[in-house]
């Protein structure tokens, strides 16, 4: 496969106003009927479809997020696809907003909207744009300006505490994003405020748009750095749904925020694009899409 070109996109259309949510609904547990491991193949198929649009999409970093998002929405988060505004829902903030197509695909598999809506991605007047925004059911905030998500998570966690709510807040970040100083300011505040119901998840795929993350701006020893800021640190294979479920379902420490360092592979799911910085953004031709779909399904079948 030739190196996918970079595409800089177009201004997002105006988002539709979401319908008013009913009052007084009770919280619900995450859906139990969908197997996250099986859902990951369909999520990746959706991602490839969106990357074959006229605008393309962030392919590699979306593929590395798939198991993380699938486990959150299908096993961990308290939420209701039929009532996105559920007052006692847990909150998921995708600070790594350029992984938005992975979020859209996961929300689709979780039941927020039908799959055929994803074919409207990046078309004029579509609500599905390169970066997520609250005009899409299940999306809490607009994101994509890196380094802001954890601070927003701190704000949500503080608000939940003031409301005397047991809601949890999860913030999904890229590892290159950790080169932003604002991340560590937020990390310091979260620890000082003992925000035990705040969990950060780092998609540690080791690559960013300009190459190897450690060469661009070293983060190691990453686990020790988080501990030094007062966080409880967990680590897991970011593509092992069982390990992710166990890590993300652990009872929060009431005195410490938690970070999960999820070790992932950029472009995961299709061997020919795995571990390559050039997969960061792709505008796939129809032929490339079909080739990658075939490889994805073959790789998935071989793992069964």
Coordinates of N, CA, C and O in Angstrom, one line a residue, residues 147-244:
X147 N -4.2 18.4 24.8 CA -3.8 18.9 26.1 C -4.9 19.5 27.0 O -4.6 19.9 28.1
X148 N -6.1 19.5 26.5 CA -7.2 20.1 27.2 C -8.1 19.1 27.9 O -8.8 19.4 28.9
X149 N -8.1 17.9 27.5 CA -9.1 16.9 28.0 C -9.0 16.6 29.4 O -10.0 16.4 30.1
X150 N -7.7 16.4 29.9 CA -7.6 16.1 31.3 C -8.1 17.2 32.2 O -8.7 16.9 33.3
X151 N -7.8 18.4 31.9 CA -8.3 19.5 32.7 C -9.8 19.6 32.7 O -10.5 19.8 33.7
X152 N -10.5 19.3 31.5 CA -11.9 19.2 31.5 C -12.4 18.0 32.4 O -13.4 18.2 33.1
X153 N -11.7 16.9 32.4 CA -12.0 15.8 33.3 C -11.9 16.2 34.7 O -12.8 15.7 35.6
X154 N -10.9 17.0 35.1 CA -10.8 17.5 36.5 C -12.1 18.3 36.8 O -12.7 18.1 37.9
X155 N -12.5 19.2 35.9 CA -13.7 19.9 36.1 C -15.0 19.1 36.3 O -15.8 19.3 37.2
X156 N -15.1 18.1 35.5 CA -16.3 17.2 35.6 C -16.2 16.4 36.9 O -17.2 16.3 37.6
X157 N -15.0 15.9 37.3 CA -14.9 15.2 38.6 C -15.2 16.0 39.8 O -15.9 15.6 40.7
X158 N -14.8 17.3 39.8 CA -15.1 18.2 40.8 C -16.6 18.5 40.9 O -17.2 18.5 42.0
X159 N -17.2 18.7 39.7 CA -18.6 18.9 39.7 C -19.4 17.8 40.2 O -20.4 17.9 41.0
X160 N -19.0 16.5 39.9 CA -19.7 15.4 40.4 C -19.6 15.3 41.9 O -20.5 14.9 42.6
X161 N -18.4 15.6 42.4 CA -18.2 15.6 43.9 C -19.2 16.6 44.5 O -19.8 16.3 45.6
X162 N -19.2 17.8 44.0 CA -20.1 18.9 44.6 C -21.6 18.4 44.5 O -22.4 18.8 45.4
X163 N -21.9 17.6 43.5 CA -23.3 17.1 43.4 C -23.5 15.9 44.2 O -24.6 15.3 44.2
X164 N -22.5 15.4 44.9 CA -22.5 14.2 45.7 C -23.0 13.0 44.9 O -23.7 12.2 45.3
X165 N -22.4 13.0 43.7 CA -22.7 11.9 42.7 C -21.6 10.9 42.7 O -20.4 11.3 42.9
X166 N -21.9 9.7 42.4 CA -20.9 8.6 42.3 C -20.5 8.4 40.8 O -19.9 7.4 40.5
X167 N -20.8 9.4 40.0 CA -20.5 9.2 38.6 C -18.9 9.2 38.4 O -18.2 9.8 39.2
X168 N -18.5 8.4 37.4 CA -17.0 8.4 37.1 C -16.8 9.2 35.9 O -17.7 9.3 35.0
X169 N -15.6 9.7 35.7 CA -15.1 10.4 34.5 C -13.9 9.7 34.0 O -12.9 9.5 34.7
X170 N -13.9 9.4 32.7 CA -12.8 8.7 32.0 C -12.3 9.7 30.9 O -13.1 10.2 30.2
X171 N -11.0 9.9 30.9 CA -10.4 10.8 29.8 C -9.4 9.9 29.0 O -8.4 9.4 29.6
X172 N -9.7 9.8 27.7 CA -8.8 9.0 26.8 C -7.8 10.0 26.1 O -8.3 10.9 25.4
X173 N -6.5 9.8 26.3 CA -5.5 10.6 25.7 C -4.5 9.9 24.9 O -4.3 8.6 25.0
X174 N -3.9 10.5 23.9 CA -2.8 10.0 23.2 C -1.5 10.2 23.9 O -1.4 11.1 24.8
X175 N -0.5 9.3 23.6 CA 0.8 9.5 24.3 C 1.5 10.8 23.8 O 2.1 11.5 24.6
X176 N 1.4 11.1 22.6 CA 2.1 12.3 22.1 C 1.5 13.6 22.8 O 2.2 14.6 23.0
X177 N 0.2 13.5 23.1 CA -0.5 14.6 23.8 C 0.2 14.9 25.2 O 0.1 16.0 25.7
X178 N 0.8 13.9 25.8 CA 1.4 14.1 27.1 C 2.7 15.0 27.0 O 3.2 15.4 28.1
X179 N 3.1 15.4 25.8 CA 4.1 16.4 25.7 C 3.6 17.8 26.0 O 4.4 18.7 26.0
X180 N 2.3 17.9 26.1 CA 1.7 19.2 26.5 C 1.8 19.5 28.0 O 1.4 18.7 28.8
X181 N 2.3 20.7 28.3 CA 2.5 21.0 29.8 C 1.2 21.1 30.5 O 1.1 20.8 31.7
X182 N 0.1 21.4 29.8 CA -1.2 21.6 30.5 C -1.7 20.2 31.0 O -2.5 20.2 32.0
X183 N -1.3 19.1 30.4 CA -1.7 17.8 30.9 C -1.2 17.6 32.3 O -1.9 17.2 33.2
X184 N 0.1 18.0 32.6 CA 0.7 17.8 33.9 C 0.2 18.8 34.9 O 0.2 18.5 36.1
X185 N -0.2 20.0 34.5 CA -0.9 20.9 35.4 C -2.2 20.3 35.9 O -2.5 20.3 37.1
X186 N -3.0 19.7 35.0 CA -4.2 19.1 35.4 C -4.0 17.9 36.2 O -4.7 17.6 37.2
X187 N -2.9 17.1 35.9 CA -2.6 15.9 36.7 C -2.3 16.3 38.2 O -2.7 15.6 39.1
X188 N -1.5 17.4 38.3 CA -1.2 17.9 39.7 C -2.4 18.3 40.5 O -2.6 18.0 41.6
X189 N -3.4 19.0 39.8 CA -4.6 19.5 40.5 C -5.5 18.3 40.8 O -6.0 18.2 42.0
X190 N -5.6 17.3 39.9 CA -6.4 16.1 40.2 C -5.9 15.3 41.4 O -6.7 14.9 42.3
X191 N -4.6 15.2 41.6 CA -4.0 14.5 42.7 C -4.2 15.3 44.0 O -4.6 14.8 45.1
X192 N -4.0 16.7 43.9 CA -4.2 17.5 45.1 C -5.6 17.5 45.6 O -5.8 17.6 46.8
X193 N -6.6 17.4 44.7 CA -8.0 17.4 45.0 C -8.5 16.0 45.3 O -9.7 15.8 45.6
X194 N -7.6 15.0 45.2 CA -8.0 13.6 45.5 C -9.2 13.2 44.7 O -10.2 12.6 45.3
X195 N -9.1 13.3 43.5 CA -10.3 13.0 42.6 C -10.3 11.5 42.2 O -9.9 11.1 41.1
X196 N -10.7 10.7 43.2 CA -10.6 9.3 43.0 C -11.5 8.7 42.0 O -11.3 7.6 41.5
X197 N -12.5 9.4 41.5 CA -13.4 8.9 40.5 C -13.0 9.4 39.1 O -13.8 9.3 38.2
X198 N -11.8 9.9 39.0 CA -11.3 10.4 37.7 C -10.3 9.3 37.2 O -9.3 9.0 38.0
X199 N -10.4 8.8 36.0 CA -9.5 7.9 35.4 C -9.0 8.4 34.1 O -9.8 8.7 33.2
X200 N -7.7 8.5 33.9 CA -7.1 8.8 32.6 C -6.6 7.5 31.9 O -6.2 6.6 32.6
X201 N -6.8 7.4 30.6 CA -6.3 6.3 29.9 C -5.4 6.8 28.8 O -5.8 7.7 28.0
X202 N -4.2 6.3 28.8 CA -3.2 6.7 27.8 C -3.1 5.7 26.7 O -2.7 4.5 27.0
X203 N -3.4 6.1 25.5 CA -3.2 5.2 24.3 C -1.7 5.3 23.9 O -1.3 6.1 23.2
X204 N -1.0 4.3 24.5 CA 0.5 4.4 24.4 C 0.9 3.6 23.1 O 1.5 2.5 23.2
X205 N 0.7 4.1 22.0 CA 1.1 3.4 20.7 C 2.5 3.8 20.2 O 3.0 3.2 19.3
X206 N 3.1 4.8 20.9 CA 4.5 5.1 20.6 C 4.8 5.9 19.4 O 6.0 6.1 19.1
X207 N 3.7 6.3 18.7 CA 3.9 7.1 17.4 C 3.1 8.3 17.4 O 1.9 8.3 18.0
X208 N 3.5 9.4 16.8 CA 2.7 10.5 16.5 C 3.0 11.0 15.1 O 3.8 10.3 14.4
X209 N 2.4 12.1 14.7 CA 2.4 12.4 13.2 C 3.8 12.6 12.7 O 4.1 12.3 11.5
X210 N 4.7 13.0 13.6 CA 6.1 13.3 13.1 C 7.1 12.2 13.4 O 8.3 12.3 13.2
X211 N 6.6 11.0 13.9 CA 7.4 9.9 14.1 C 7.3 9.3 15.5 O 6.3 9.3 16.1
X212 N 8.4 8.7 15.9 CA 8.5 8.0 17.2 C 8.3 8.9 18.3 O 9.0 9.9 18.4
X213 N 7.4 8.7 19.3 CA 7.1 9.6 20.3 C 8.3 9.9 21.2 O 8.5 11.0 21.6
X214 N 9.0 8.9 21.5 CA 10.2 9.0 22.4 C 11.3 9.9 21.7 O 12.0 10.6 22.4
X215 N 11.3 9.9 20.4 CA 12.3 10.7 19.7 C 11.9 12.2 19.7 O 12.7 13.1 19.7
X216 N 10.6 12.4 19.5 CA 10.0 13.7 19.5 C 10.1 14.4 20.8 O 10.5 15.6 20.9
X217 N 9.7 13.7 21.9 CA 9.8 14.3 23.2 C 9.6 13.2 24.2 O 8.5 12.7 24.4
X218 N 10.7 12.7 24.8 CA 10.7 11.5 25.6 C 9.7 11.6 26.8 O 9.7 12.7 27.5
X219 N 9.0 10.6 27.1 CA 8.0 10.5 28.2 C 8.5 9.5 29.3 O 7.9 9.6 30.4
X220 N 9.3 8.6 29.0 CA 9.7 7.6 29.9 C 10.7 8.2 31.0 O 11.4 9.1 30.7
X221 N 10.6 7.6 32.2 CA 9.7 6.5 32.7 C 8.3 7.0 33.0 O 8.1 7.7 33.9
X222 N 7.4 6.7 32.1 CA 6.1 7.2 32.1 C 5.3 6.9 33.4 O 4.6 7.7 34.0
X223 N 5.3 5.6 33.7 CA 4.6 5.2 34.9 C 5.1 5.9 36.2 O 4.3 6.4 37.0
X224 N 6.4 6.0 36.3 CA 7.0 6.7 37.4 C 6.6 8.2 37.4 O 6.4 8.8 38.5
X225 N 6.5 8.8 36.3 CA 6.1 10.2 36.2 C 4.7 10.4 36.7 O 4.5 11.3 37.5
X226 N 3.8 9.5 36.3 CA 2.4 9.7 36.9 C 2.4 9.4 38.4 O 1.7 10.2 39.1
X227 N 3.2 8.5 38.8 CA 3.2 8.2 40.3 C 3.8 9.4 41.0 O 3.3 9.8 42.1
X228 N 4.8 10.1 40.4 CA 5.4 11.3 41.1 C 4.3 12.4 41.2 O 4.4 13.2 42.1
X229 N 3.3 12.4 40.3 CA 2.3 13.4 40.4 C 1.2 13.0 41.3 O 0.2 13.7 41.4
X230 N 1.3 11.8 41.9 CA 0.3 11.4 42.9 C -0.8 10.5 42.4 O -1.8 10.4 43.1
X231 N -0.6 9.9 41.3 CA -1.6 9.1 40.7 C -1.4 7.6 40.9 O -0.3 7.1 41.0
X232 N -2.5 6.8 41.0 CA -2.4 5.4 41.0 C -2.2 4.9 39.6 O -2.9 5.4 38.7
X233 N -1.2 4.1 39.3 CA -0.9 3.7 37.9 C -1.2 2.2 37.7 O -0.8 1.3 38.5
X234 N -2.0 2.0 36.6 CA -2.2 0.6 36.1 C -1.6 0.5 34.7 O -1.6 1.5 34.0
X235 N -1.3 -0.7 34.3 CA -0.8 -0.9 32.9 C -1.5 -2.1 32.4 O -1.7 -3.1 33.1
X236 N -1.7 -2.2 31.1 CA -2.4 -3.3 30.5 C -2.1 -3.3 29.0 O -1.7 -2.3 28.4
X237 N -2.2 -4.5 28.4 CA -2.2 -4.6 26.9 C -3.4 -3.9 26.4 O -4.6 -4.4 26.7
X238 N -3.3 -2.9 25.6 CA -4.4 -2.1 25.2 C -5.3 -2.8 24.1 O -6.2 -2.2 23.6
X239 N -4.9 -4.0 23.7 CA -5.7 -4.8 22.7 C -6.3 -6.0 23.3 O -6.8 -6.9 22.6
X240 N -6.1 -6.2 24.6 CA -6.6 -7.4 25.4 C -7.9 -6.9 26.1 O -7.8 -6.3 27.1
X241 N -9.1 -7.3 25.6 CA -10.3 -6.8 26.1 C -10.5 -7.4 27.6 O -11.1 -6.7 28.4
X242 N -10.0 -8.6 27.9 CA -10.2 -9.1 29.2 C -9.3 -8.3 30.2 O -9.8 -7.9 31.3
X243 N -8.1 -8.0 29.8 CA -7.2 -7.2 30.7 C -7.7 -5.8 30.9 O -7.7 -5.3 32.0
X244 N -8.2 -5.2 29.8 CA -8.8 -3.9 29.9 C -10.0 -3.8 30.8 O -10.2 -2.9 31.6

